Amino acid sequence: MVEIGGSNPKYATEVTSVGEMAKDFAAEGMLVFFGPQAPDELHDIAIITGPSPLVGVVAPGDILNVDGARFRISGVGDRANANIAELGHLVVKLNGLAETELPGDVSVEPGELPVLEPGIVIQILKGL
Amino acid sequence: MGLFDRFKKPSTADANQASDGVEADNTATETPATEPIETTPPVAEAVDTAEKPEPGSYRKVRVNPGRRGWGVGLVVAPEPGRDLIYSVTGGGIHPVAQRIADMTGGTPFDGFRSKADFSEIACAVIDCGGTARIGVYPMKGVLTIDIHGAMPSGPLMRFINEENFVSGSGVDNIEIVEE
């Protein structure tokens, strides 16, 4: 598990690959993550991350940290926590919604995304 | 096997920790994040032996949309060399995939644990809310069954149609197609 400064993240992992289509989705305000066991066909469309446990339930008000860029989580779909725990699967939408569009979504306040590349760290931190 | 057993992933220590951590938190918050959404079907029961084809032979099934599902249904017809019922779901082989395999004589396959060529896949079973997996398998030409009642959506929506996708399907929405 990746250790980065800050107070005990609920989730912390490192990007290992970024699919070509995943970059297109990011440009549309959508990040699709899958853990290391994702089959090959998902590597094109997803940002693949290392193995990492989910150690706390993600909730609105928490902070998503993408390589130092911080986004406040506005809404968490009913399936989102199970997806992260089971598959390392996280769908982030930069739409600022409190009620997510889909049950797997984690909605965050819009903002500027950093360059997505292998080695960057993804964290979810408890909100203040 | 209870519903929660599906969420216990024996594959790695990390996955076990992850599931346990969330379930432990759930008991405290009384809002279980791992509670399956209501389209999740009950665990498959043993299929009557009369429904199972002889070893080495296959039968066709029709997978219909669930009550809140989308689509008109798909016919899944495994054949030699193309008989994998490819489950790309949390918690291992999904009961819907197991049921299709039992009824058709196809081979249940966990896409998160092993690799397969698309040419070997008779159908994919996913538990996708509507963003990523929902479009990937239709895009690759694979018949796709979403156990959630999602309608075509997501960035790959243009690849999804009634000929390659059905949703909301549970174990009770699968029927033998008589020849």
PDB file of C-alpha atoms in Angstrom:
ATOM      1  CA  MET A   1       0.000   0.000   0.000  1.00  0.00           C
ATOM      2  CA  VAL A   2       1.191   3.498  -0.831  1.00  0.00           C
ATOM      3  CA  GLU A   3       2.015   5.674   2.156  1.00  0.00           C
ATOM      4  CA  ILE A   4       1.671   9.387   1.576  1.00  0.00           C
ATOM      5  CA  GLY A   5       1.464  12.257   4.045  1.00  0.00           C
ATOM      6  CA  GLY A   6      -1.879  13.171   5.526  1.00  0.00           C
ATOM      7  CA  SER A   7      -4.124  11.573   8.057  1.00  0.00           C
ATOM      8  CA  ASN A   8      -4.861   7.905   7.444  1.00  0.00           C
ATOM      9  CA  PRO A   9      -6.502   7.863   4.028  1.00  0.00           C
ATOM     10  CA  LYS A  10      -9.571   5.687   3.586  1.00  0.00           C
ATOM     11  CA  TYR A  11      -8.063   4.550   0.326  1.00  0.00           C
ATOM     12  CA  ALA A  12      -4.650   5.089  -1.205  1.00  0.00           C
ATOM     13  CA  THR A  13      -3.194   3.556  -4.308  1.00  0.00           C
ATOM     14  CA  GLU A  14      -0.792   4.202  -7.142  1.00  0.00           C
ATOM     15  CA  VAL A  15      -1.577   4.363 -10.836  1.00  0.00           C
ATOM     16  CA  THR A  16       0.193   1.658 -12.835  1.00  0.00           C
ATOM     17  CA  SER A  17      -1.202   2.361 -16.312  1.00  0.00           C
ATOM     18  CA  VAL A  18      -3.511   4.792 -18.095  1.00  0.00           C
ATOM     19  CA  GLY A  19      -5.504   3.498 -21.057  1.00  0.00           C
ATOM     20  CA  GLU A  20      -5.773   5.599 -24.202  1.00  0.00           C
ATOM     21  CA  MET A  21      -9.557   5.798 -23.958  1.00  0.00           C
ATOM     22  CA  ALA A  22      -9.300   6.568 -20.250  1.00  0.00           C
ATOM     23  CA  LYS A  23      -7.589   9.827 -21.216  1.00  0.00           C
ATOM     24  CA  ASP A  24     -10.499  10.707 -23.498  1.00  0.00           C
ATOM     25  CA  PHE A  25     -12.955   9.978 -20.696  1.00  0.00           C
ATOM     26  CA  ALA A  26     -10.916  12.155 -18.320  1.00  0.00           C
ATOM     27  CA  ALA A  27     -11.157  15.014 -20.807  1.00  0.00           C
ATOM     28  CA  GLU A  28     -14.939  14.641 -20.484  1.00  0.00           C
ATOM     29  CA  GLY A  29     -14.760  14.823 -16.686  1.00  0.00           C
ATOM     30  CA  MET A  30     -14.835  11.116 -15.915  1.00  0.00           C
ATOM     31  CA  LEU A  31     -12.185   8.931 -14.309  1.00  0.00           C
ATOM     32  CA  VAL A  32     -12.605   5.154 -14.474  1.00  0.00           C
ATOM     33  CA  PHE A  33     -10.327   3.150 -12.189  1.00  0.00           C
ATOM     34  CA  PHE A  34      -9.888  -0.590 -11.868  1.00  0.00           C
ATOM     35  CA  GLY A  35      -7.578  -2.589  -9.626  1.00  0.00           C
ATOM     36  CA  PRO A  36      -4.735  -4.817 -10.844  1.00  0.00           C
ATOM     37  CA  GLN A  37      -6.918  -7.869 -11.516  1.00  0.00           C
ATOM     38  CA  ALA A  38      -8.885  -6.111 -14.264  1.00  0.00           C
ATOM     39  CA  PRO A  39      -8.858  -8.136 -17.475  1.00  0.00           C
ATOM     40  CA  ASP A  40      -6.900  -6.777 -20.424  1.00  0.00           C
ATOM     41  CA  GLU A  41      -9.924  -5.374 -22.250  1.00  0.00           C
ATOM     42  CA  LEU A  42     -10.494  -2.939 -19.391  1.00  0.00           C
ATOM     43  CA  HIS A  43      -6.945  -1.596 -19.555  1.00  0.00           C
ATOM     44  CA  ASP A  44      -7.766   0.437 -22.685  1.00  0.00           C
ATOM     45  CA  ILE A  45     -10.621   2.267 -21.065  1.00  0.00           C
ATOM     46  CA  ALA A  46      -9.437   2.494 -17.467  1.00  0.00           C
ATOM     47  CA  ILE A  47      -6.787   3.835 -15.166  1.00  0.00           C
ATOM     48  CA  ILE A  48      -5.292   0.744 -13.543  1.00  0.00           C
ATOM     49  CA  THR A  49      -4.136   0.972  -9.942  1.00  0.00           C
ATOM     50  CA  GLY A  50      -2.140  -1.202  -7.576  1.00  0.00           C
ATOM     51  CA  PRO A  51      -3.674  -3.505  -4.975  1.00  0.00           C
ATOM     52  CA  SER A  52      -5.045  -1.539  -2.056  1.00  0.00           C
ATOM     53  CA  PRO A  53      -7.673  -2.160   0.617  1.00  0.00           C
ATOM     54  CA  LEU A  54     -10.530   0.199   1.326  1.00  0.00           C
ATOM     55  CA  VAL A  55     -10.186   0.934   5.045  1.00  0.00           C
ATOM     56  CA  GLY A  56     -13.100   3.328   5.590  1.00  0.00           C
ATOM     57  CA  VAL A  57     -16.480   3.974   3.995  1.00  0.00           C
ATOM     58  CA  VAL A  58     -16.261   6.787   1.442  1.00  0.00           C
ATOM     59  CA  ALA A  59     -18.842   9.505   2.095  1.00  0.00           C
ATOM     60  CA  PRO A  60     -19.805  12.960   0.824  1.00  0.00           C
ATOM     61  CA  GLY A  61     -17.457  15.595   2.224  1.00  0.00           C
ATOM     62  CA  ASP A  62     -14.402  13.369   1.846  1.00  0.00           C
ATOM     63  CA  ILE A  63     -11.551  14.551  -0.338  1.00  0.00           C
ATOM     64  CA  LEU A  64     -10.281  12.852  -3.482  1.00  0.00           C
ATOM     65  CA  ASN A  65      -6.602  13.554  -3.983  1.00  0.00           C
ATOM     66  CA  VAL A  66      -5.263  12.949  -7.490  1.00  0.00           C
ATOM     67  CA  ASP A  67      -1.513  13.549  -7.459  1.00  0.00           C
ATOM     68  CA  GLY A  68      -1.932  16.547  -5.156  1.00  0.00           C
ATOM     69  CA  ALA A  69      -5.031  18.012  -6.840  1.00  0.00           C
ATOM     70  CA  ARG A  70      -7.860  17.879  -4.322  1.00  0.00           C
ATOM     71  CA  PHE A  71     -11.519  17.454  -5.140  1.00  0.00           C
ATOM     72  CA  ARG A  72     -14.328  17.560  -2.591  1.00  0.00           C
ATOM     73  CA  ILE A  73     -16.618  14.549  -2.885  1.00  0.00           C
ATOM     74  CA  SER A  74     -20.203  15.757  -3.318  1.00  0.00           C
ATOM     75  CA  GLY A  75     -22.032  12.440  -3.729  1.00  0.00           C
ATOM     76  CA  VAL A  76     -21.399   8.714  -3.347  1.00  0.00           C
ATOM     77  CA  GLY A  77     -23.552   6.135  -5.147  1.00  0.00           C
ATOM     78  CA  ASP A  78     -24.915   3.087  -3.345  1.00  0.00           C
ATOM     79  CA  ARG A  79     -22.553   0.700  -5.138  1.00  0.00           C
ATOM     80  CA  ALA A  80     -19.415   2.824  -5.026  1.00  0.00           C
ATOM     81  CA  ASN A  81     -17.905   1.484  -1.808  1.00  0.00           C
ATOM     82  CA  ALA A  82     -18.492  -2.145  -2.746  1.00  0.00           C
ATOM     83  CA  ASN A  83     -16.933  -1.544  -6.167  1.00  0.00           C
ATOM     84  CA  ILE A  84     -13.788  -0.100  -4.611  1.00  0.00           C
ATOM     85  CA  ALA A  85     -13.538  -2.864  -2.017  1.00  0.00           C
ATOM     86  CA  GLU A  86     -14.134  -5.751  -4.407  1.00  0.00           C
ATOM     87  CA  LEU A  87     -12.521  -4.655  -7.640  1.00  0.00           C
ATOM     88  CA  GLY A  88     -10.558  -1.472  -7.005  1.00  0.00           C
ATOM     89  CA  HIS A  89     -13.234  -0.071  -9.315  1.00  0.00           C
ATOM     90  CA  LEU A  90     -13.947   3.615  -8.878  1.00  0.00           C
ATOM     91  CA  VAL A  91     -15.851   5.892 -11.240  1.00  0.00           C
ATOM     92  CA  VAL A  92     -15.270   9.575 -10.509  1.00  0.00           C
ATOM     93  CA  LYS A  93     -17.402  12.191 -12.229  1.00  0.00           C
ATOM     94  CA  LEU A  94     -16.480  15.846 -11.970  1.00  0.00           C
ATOM     95  CA  ASN A  95     -20.105  16.973 -11.956  1.00  0.00           C
ATOM     96  CA  GLY A  96     -20.561  18.162  -8.376  1.00  0.00           C
ATOM     97  CA  LEU A  97     -23.782  16.189  -7.912  1.00  0.00           C
ATOM     98  CA  ALA A  98     -25.047  15.241  -4.447  1.00  0.00           C
ATOM     99  CA  GLU A  99     -27.294  12.525  -5.916  1.00  0.00           C
ATOM    100  CA  THR A 100     -25.045  10.602  -8.299  1.00  0.00           C
ATOM    101  CA  GLU A 101     -26.208   9.780 -11.817  1.00  0.00           C
ATOM    102  CA  LEU A 102     -25.401   6.089 -11.381  1.00  0.00           C
ATOM    103  CA  PRO A 103     -25.076   3.819  -8.346  1.00  0.00           C
ATOM    104  CA  GLY A 104     -21.358   3.246  -8.925  1.00  0.00           C
ATOM    105  CA  ASP A 105     -20.433   6.914  -9.196  1.00  0.00           C
ATOM    106  CA  VAL A 106     -18.427   9.066  -6.872  1.00  0.00           C
ATOM    107  CA  SER A 107     -19.242  12.664  -7.807  1.00  0.00           C
ATOM    108  CA  VAL A 108     -16.750  15.417  -7.012  1.00  0.00           C
ATOM    109  CA  GLU A 109     -16.715  19.191  -7.392  1.00  0.00           C
ATOM    110  CA  PRO A 110     -15.371  20.194 -10.803  1.00  0.00           C
ATOM    111  CA  GLY A 111     -11.719  21.201 -11.017  1.00  0.00           C
ATOM    112  CA  GLU A 112      -8.587  20.868 -13.080  1.00  0.00           C
ATOM    113  CA  LEU A 113      -7.175  17.363 -13.356  1.00  0.00           C
ATOM    114  CA  PRO A 114      -3.430  16.795 -13.301  1.00  0.00           C
ATOM    115  CA  VAL A 115      -1.699  14.812 -16.024  1.00  0.00           C
ATOM    116  CA  LEU A 116      -2.686  11.180 -15.580  1.00  0.00           C
ATOM    117  CA  GLU A 117       0.324   8.900 -15.781  1.00  0.00           C
ATOM    118  CA  PRO A 118       1.795   5.839 -14.110  1.00  0.00           C
ATOM    119  CA  GLY A 119       3.238   6.542 -10.676  1.00  0.00           C
ATOM    120  CA  ILE A 120       0.792   9.186  -9.536  1.00  0.00           C
ATOM    121  CA  VAL A 121      -1.003   8.590  -6.240  1.00  0.00           C
ATOM    122  CA  ILE A 122      -4.758   8.468  -5.727  1.00  0.00           C
ATOM    123  CA  GLN A 123      -6.143   8.936  -2.224  1.00  0.00           C
ATOM    124  CA  ILE A 124      -9.487   9.350  -0.550  1.00  0.00           C
ATOM    125  CA  LEU A 125      -9.202  11.285   2.697  1.00  0.00           C
ATOM    126  CA  LYS A 126     -11.723  11.890   5.422  1.00  0.00           C
ATOM    127  CA  GLY A 127     -13.279  15.332   5.082  1.00  0.00           C
ATOM    128  CA  LEU A 128     -12.763  17.939   7.785  1.00  0.00           C
TER     129      LEU A 128
ATOM    130  CA  MET B   1     -24.055 -19.621   0.393  1.00  0.00           C
ATOM    131  CA  GLY B   2     -25.451 -16.310   1.608  1.00  0.00           C
ATOM    132  CA  LEU B   3     -25.471 -13.057  -0.287  1.00  0.00           C
ATOM    133  CA  PHE B   4     -22.558 -11.697   1.673  1.00  0.00           C
ATOM    134  CA  ASP B   5     -20.450 -14.689   0.744  1.00  0.00           C
ATOM    135  CA  ARG B   6     -20.360 -13.330  -2.765  1.00  0.00           C
ATOM    136  CA  PHE B   7     -18.473 -10.327  -1.491  1.00  0.00           C
ATOM    137  CA  LYS B   8     -15.793 -12.350   0.197  1.00  0.00           C
ATOM    138  CA  LYS B   9     -13.025 -12.605  -2.307  1.00  0.00           C
ATOM    139  CA  PRO B  10     -10.637 -15.423  -1.555  1.00  0.00           C
ATOM    140  CA  SER B  11      -8.165 -14.464  -4.282  1.00  0.00           C
ATOM    141  CA  THR B  12      -5.833 -12.199  -2.316  1.00  0.00           C
ATOM    142  CA  ALA B  13      -5.233 -11.159   1.240  1.00  0.00           C
ATOM    143  CA  ASP B  14      -5.723  -7.528   0.203  1.00  0.00           C
ATOM    144  CA  ALA B  15      -9.170  -8.186  -1.165  1.00  0.00           C
ATOM    145  CA  ASN B  16     -10.154  -9.962   2.027  1.00  0.00           C
ATOM    146  CA  GLN B  17      -9.004  -7.057   4.105  1.00  0.00           C
ATOM    147  CA  ALA B  18     -10.907  -4.674   1.900  1.00  0.00           C
ATOM    148  CA  SER B  19     -14.194  -6.524   2.195  1.00  0.00           C
ATOM    149  CA  ASP B  20     -13.814  -7.073   5.895  1.00  0.00           C
ATOM    150  CA  GLY B  21     -12.984  -3.451   6.497  1.00  0.00           C
ATOM    151  CA  VAL B  22     -16.087  -2.208   4.751  1.00  0.00           C
ATOM    152  CA  GLU B  23     -18.397  -4.721   6.325  1.00  0.00           C
ATOM    153  CA  ALA B  24     -17.045  -3.833   9.752  1.00  0.00           C
ATOM    154  CA  ASP B  25     -17.732  -0.153   9.101  1.00  0.00           C
ATOM    155  CA  ASN B  26     -21.174  -0.948   7.821  1.00  0.00           C
ATOM    156  CA  THR B  27     -22.284  -2.455  11.070  1.00  0.00           C
ATOM    157  CA  ALA B  28     -21.371   0.795  12.750  1.00  0.00           C
ATOM    158  CA  THR B  29     -23.127   3.098  10.291  1.00  0.00           C
ATOM    159  CA  GLU B  30     -26.170   0.908   9.636  1.00  0.00           C
ATOM    160  CA  THR B  31     -25.946   1.845   5.985  1.00  0.00           C
ATOM    161  CA  PRO B  32     -24.325  -1.173   4.399  1.00  0.00           C
ATOM    162  CA  ALA B  33     -22.373  -0.002   1.401  1.00  0.00           C
ATOM    163  CA  THR B  34     -21.962  -3.576   0.255  1.00  0.00           C
ATOM    164  CA  GLU B  35     -25.670  -4.305   0.310  1.00  0.00           C
ATOM    165  CA  PRO B  36     -26.522  -5.450  -3.204  1.00  0.00           C
ATOM    166  CA  ILE B  37     -28.805  -3.122  -5.083  1.00  0.00           C
ATOM    167  CA  GLU B  38     -32.234  -4.540  -5.541  1.00  0.00           C
ATOM    168  CA  THR B  39     -31.652  -5.918  -9.012  1.00  0.00           C
ATOM    169  CA  THR B  40     -29.111  -8.377  -7.616  1.00  0.00           C
ATOM    170  CA  PRO B  41     -30.696 -11.799  -8.003  1.00  0.00           C
ATOM    171  CA  PRO B  42     -30.806 -14.475  -5.353  1.00  0.00           C
ATOM    172  CA  VAL B  43     -28.036 -17.005  -5.295  1.00  0.00           C
ATOM    173  CA  ALA B  44     -28.522 -19.680  -7.904  1.00  0.00           C
ATOM    174  CA  GLU B  45     -29.969 -22.929  -6.690  1.00  0.00           C
ATOM    175  CA  ALA B  46     -28.945 -26.237  -8.122  1.00  0.00           C
ATOM    176  CA  VAL B  47     -30.426 -26.748 -11.551  1.00  0.00           C
ATOM    177  CA  ASP B  48     -32.514 -29.860 -12.001  1.00  0.00           C
ATOM    178  CA  THR B  49     -30.370 -32.501 -13.559  1.00  0.00           C
ATOM    179  CA  ALA B  50     -33.001 -32.817 -16.261  1.00  0.00           C
ATOM    180  CA  GLU B  51     -32.101 -29.282 -17.394  1.00  0.00           C
ATOM    181  CA  LYS B  52     -28.399 -30.009 -17.696  1.00  0.00           C
ATOM    182  CA  PRO B  53     -27.143 -31.085 -21.081  1.00  0.00           C
ATOM    183  CA  GLU B  54     -24.985 -34.170 -21.448  1.00  0.00           C
ATOM    184  CA  PRO B  55     -21.280 -33.496 -20.866  1.00  0.00           C
ATOM    185  CA  GLY B  56     -19.696 -32.213 -24.061  1.00  0.00           C
ATOM    186  CA  SER B  57     -22.979 -31.081 -25.571  1.00  0.00           C
ATOM    187  CA  TYR B  58     -24.618 -27.694 -25.339  1.00  0.00           C
ATOM    188  CA  ARG B  59     -28.068 -26.171 -25.151  1.00  0.00           C
ATOM    189  CA  LYS B  60     -29.198 -22.660 -25.953  1.00  0.00           C
ATOM    190  CA  VAL B  61     -30.787 -20.344 -23.447  1.00  0.00           C
ATOM    191  CA  ARG B  62     -32.635 -17.081 -23.780  1.00  0.00           C
ATOM    192  CA  VAL B  63     -31.703 -14.461 -21.199  1.00  0.00           C
ATOM    193  CA  ASN B  64     -34.582 -12.047 -20.772  1.00  0.00           C
ATOM    194  CA  PRO B  65     -34.441  -8.561 -19.281  1.00  0.00           C
ATOM    195  CA  GLY B  66     -35.497  -8.270 -15.659  1.00  0.00           C
ATOM    196  CA  ARG B  67     -38.544  -6.345 -14.557  1.00  0.00           C
ATOM    197  CA  ARG B  68     -36.575  -3.096 -14.476  1.00  0.00           C
ATOM    198  CA  GLY B  69     -34.121  -4.128 -17.124  1.00  0.00           C
ATOM    199  CA  TRP B  70     -33.467  -3.016 -20.675  1.00  0.00           C
ATOM    200  CA  GLY B  71     -33.482  -4.889 -23.965  1.00  0.00           C
ATOM    201  CA  VAL B  72     -35.438  -7.676 -25.616  1.00  0.00           C
ATOM    202  CA  GLY B  73     -33.326 -10.605 -24.470  1.00  0.00           C
ATOM    203  CA  LEU B  74     -30.358 -12.489 -25.900  1.00  0.00           C
ATOM    204  CA  VAL B  75     -29.906 -16.079 -27.006  1.00  0.00           C
ATOM    205  CA  VAL B  76     -26.710 -17.560 -25.604  1.00  0.00           C
ATOM    206  CA  ALA B  77     -25.510 -20.596 -27.534  1.00  0.00           C
ATOM    207  CA  PRO B  78     -22.142 -21.959 -26.379  1.00  0.00           C
ATOM    208  CA  GLU B  79     -20.307 -24.218 -28.784  1.00  0.00           C
ATOM    209  CA  PRO B  80     -17.012 -26.109 -28.727  1.00  0.00           C
ATOM    210  CA  GLY B  81     -14.148 -23.605 -28.396  1.00  0.00           C
ATOM    211  CA  ARG B  82     -16.556 -20.788 -27.593  1.00  0.00           C
ATOM    212  CA  ASP B  83     -18.249 -21.872 -24.406  1.00  0.00           C
ATOM    213  CA  LEU B  84     -16.989 -19.525 -21.687  1.00  0.00           C
ATOM    214  CA  ILE B  85     -19.608 -17.804 -19.565  1.00  0.00           C
ATOM    215  CA  TYR B  86     -17.364 -14.870 -18.692  1.00  0.00           C
ATOM    216  CA  SER B  87     -18.180 -13.283 -15.345  1.00  0.00           C
ATOM    217  CA  VAL B  88     -16.683  -9.808 -14.898  1.00  0.00           C
ATOM    218  CA  THR B  89     -18.297  -9.153 -11.534  1.00  0.00           C
ATOM    219  CA  GLY B  90     -17.308  -8.459  -7.965  1.00  0.00           C
ATOM    220  CA  GLY B  91     -17.024 -11.497  -5.736  1.00  0.00           C
ATOM    221  CA  GLY B  92     -16.238 -14.199  -8.269  1.00  0.00           C
ATOM    222  CA  ILE B  93     -18.530 -16.127 -10.612  1.00  0.00           C
ATOM    223  CA  HIS B  94     -21.935 -14.450 -10.429  1.00  0.00           C
ATOM    224  CA  PRO B  95     -24.994 -16.706  -9.819  1.00  0.00           C
ATOM    225  CA  VAL B  96     -26.439 -15.587 -13.176  1.00  0.00           C
ATOM    226  CA  ALA B  97     -23.251 -16.706 -14.943  1.00  0.00           C
ATOM    227  CA  GLN B  98     -23.286 -19.979 -13.011  1.00  0.00           C
ATOM    228  CA  ARG B  99     -26.920 -20.567 -13.942  1.00  0.00           C
ATOM    229  CA  ILE B 100     -26.293 -19.900 -17.635  1.00  0.00           C
ATOM    230  CA  ALA B 101     -23.335 -22.276 -17.514  1.00  0.00           C
ATOM    231  CA  ASP B 102     -25.349 -24.980 -15.758  1.00  0.00           C
ATOM    232  CA  MET B 103     -28.234 -24.749 -18.209  1.00  0.00           C
ATOM    233  CA  THR B 104     -26.181 -24.500 -21.407  1.00  0.00           C
ATOM    234  CA  GLY B 105     -23.245 -26.758 -20.564  1.00  0.00           C
ATOM    235  CA  GLY B 106     -20.918 -23.753 -20.932  1.00  0.00           C
ATOM    236  CA  THR B 107     -17.893 -23.167 -18.707  1.00  0.00           C
ATOM    237  CA  PRO B 108     -18.139 -20.560 -15.941  1.00  0.00           C
ATOM    238  CA  PHE B 109     -15.117 -18.266 -16.034  1.00  0.00           C
ATOM    239  CA  ASP B 110     -13.952 -15.463 -13.727  1.00  0.00           C
ATOM    240  CA  GLY B 111     -12.560 -12.631 -15.864  1.00  0.00           C
ATOM    241  CA  PHE B 112     -10.887 -11.051 -12.841  1.00  0.00           C
ATOM    242  CA  ARG B 113      -8.852 -14.171 -12.094  1.00  0.00           C
ATOM    243  CA  SER B 114      -7.917 -15.653 -15.463  1.00  0.00           C
ATOM    244  CA  LYS B 115      -7.383 -14.537 -19.044  1.00  0.00           C
ATOM    245  CA  ALA B 116      -9.371 -15.602 -22.084  1.00  0.00           C
ATOM    246  CA  ASP B 117      -9.593 -14.626 -25.752  1.00  0.00           C
ATOM    247  CA  PHE B 118     -12.809 -13.028 -26.918  1.00  0.00           C
ATOM    248  CA  SER B 119     -13.134 -15.832 -29.444  1.00  0.00           C
ATOM    249  CA  GLU B 120     -13.664 -18.247 -26.534  1.00  0.00           C
ATOM    250  CA  ILE B 121     -16.451 -16.255 -24.879  1.00  0.00           C
ATOM    251  CA  ALA B 122     -20.114 -17.192 -25.374  1.00  0.00           C
ATOM    252  CA  CYS B 123     -21.333 -14.277 -23.259  1.00  0.00           C
ATOM    253  CA  ALA B 124     -20.183 -11.848 -20.591  1.00  0.00           C
ATOM    254  CA  VAL B 125     -22.008 -11.266 -17.311  1.00  0.00           C
ATOM    255  CA  ILE B 126     -21.289  -7.890 -15.705  1.00  0.00           C
ATOM    256  CA  ASP B 127     -22.463  -5.922 -12.677  1.00  0.00           C
ATOM    257  CA  CYS B 128     -22.063  -2.462 -14.133  1.00  0.00           C
ATOM    258  CA  GLY B 129     -24.070   0.611 -13.229  1.00  0.00           C
ATOM    259  CA  GLY B 130     -23.637   2.092 -16.678  1.00  0.00           C
ATOM    260  CA  THR B 131     -20.212   3.629 -17.301  1.00  0.00           C
ATOM    261  CA  ALA B 132     -17.419   1.332 -18.370  1.00  0.00           C
ATOM    262  CA  ARG B 133     -18.015  -2.412 -18.612  1.00  0.00           C
ATOM    263  CA  ILE B 134     -21.487  -1.784 -20.047  1.00  0.00           C
ATOM    264  CA  GLY B 135     -19.873  -0.602 -23.277  1.00  0.00           C
ATOM    265  CA  VAL B 136     -16.611  -2.508 -23.449  1.00  0.00           C
ATOM    266  CA  TYR B 137     -18.035  -5.956 -24.141  1.00  0.00           C
ATOM    267  CA  PRO B 138     -20.609  -4.816 -26.723  1.00  0.00           C
ATOM    268  CA  MET B 139     -17.773  -2.868 -28.390  1.00  0.00           C
ATOM    269  CA  LYS B 140     -15.752  -6.092 -28.570  1.00  0.00           C
ATOM    270  CA  GLY B 141     -18.676  -7.982 -30.082  1.00  0.00           C
ATOM    271  CA  VAL B 142     -19.463  -9.994 -26.942  1.00  0.00           C
ATOM    272  CA  LEU B 143     -23.056 -10.693 -25.883  1.00  0.00           C
ATOM    273  CA  THR B 144     -23.418  -8.819 -22.606  1.00  0.00           C
ATOM    274  CA  ILE B 145     -25.750  -9.459 -19.670  1.00  0.00           C
ATOM    275  CA  ASP B 146     -25.808  -6.766 -16.977  1.00  0.00           C
ATOM    276  CA  ILE B 147     -27.300  -7.960 -13.707  1.00  0.00           C
ATOM    277  CA  HIS B 148     -28.016  -4.345 -12.846  1.00  0.00           C
ATOM    278  CA  GLY B 149     -30.953  -2.768 -14.656  1.00  0.00           C
ATOM    279  CA  ALA B 150     -28.823  -0.274 -16.553  1.00  0.00           C
ATOM    280  CA  MET B 151     -29.865   1.166 -19.883  1.00  0.00           C
ATOM    281  CA  PRO B 152     -27.353   2.013 -22.611  1.00  0.00           C
ATOM    282  CA  SER B 153     -25.195   4.804 -21.239  1.00  0.00           C
ATOM    283  CA  GLY B 154     -21.613   5.881 -20.752  1.00  0.00           C
ATOM    284  CA  PRO B 155     -18.960   6.973 -23.222  1.00  0.00           C
ATOM    285  CA  LEU B 156     -19.257   3.720 -25.221  1.00  0.00           C
ATOM    286  CA  MET B 157     -23.054   3.871 -25.424  1.00  0.00           C
ATOM    287  CA  ARG B 158     -23.056   3.864 -29.228  1.00  0.00           C
ATOM    288  CA  PHE B 159     -21.868   0.230 -29.245  1.00  0.00           C
ATOM    289  CA  ILE B 160     -24.774  -1.011 -27.108  1.00  0.00           C
ATOM    290  CA  ASN B 161     -27.927  -2.328 -28.764  1.00  0.00           C
ATOM    291  CA  GLU B 162     -30.708  -4.889 -28.379  1.00  0.00           C
ATOM    292  CA  GLU B 163     -28.725  -7.510 -30.282  1.00  0.00           C
ATOM    293  CA  ASN B 164     -25.762  -7.457 -27.898  1.00  0.00           C
ATOM    294  CA  PHE B 165     -27.061  -6.267 -24.542  1.00  0.00           C
ATOM    295  CA  VAL B 166     -29.707  -7.085 -21.946  1.00  0.00           C
ATOM    296  CA  SER B 167     -29.961  -5.859 -18.350  1.00  0.00           C
ATOM    297  CA  GLY B 168     -31.608  -6.410 -15.000  1.00  0.00           C
ATOM    298  CA  SER B 169     -31.485 -10.163 -15.599  1.00  0.00           C
ATOM    299  CA  GLY B 170     -31.642 -12.525 -12.653  1.00  0.00           C
ATOM    300  CA  VAL B 171     -31.421 -16.291 -12.401  1.00  0.00           C
ATOM    301  CA  ASP B 172     -35.186 -16.517 -13.032  1.00  0.00           C
ATOM    302  CA  ASN B 173     -34.920 -14.686 -16.360  1.00  0.00           C
ATOM    303  CA  ILE B 174     -33.049 -17.512 -18.079  1.00  0.00           C
ATOM    304  CA  GLU B 175     -34.937 -20.140 -20.063  1.00  0.00           C
ATOM    305  CA  ILE B 176     -34.013 -23.031 -22.287  1.00  0.00           C
ATOM    306  CA  VAL B 177     -34.567 -22.481 -26.008  1.00  0.00           C
ATOM    307  CA  GLU B 178     -36.067 -25.675 -27.383  1.00  0.00           C
ATOM    308  CA  GLU B 179     -34.608 -26.728 -30.704  1.00  0.00           C
TER     309      GLU B 179
END
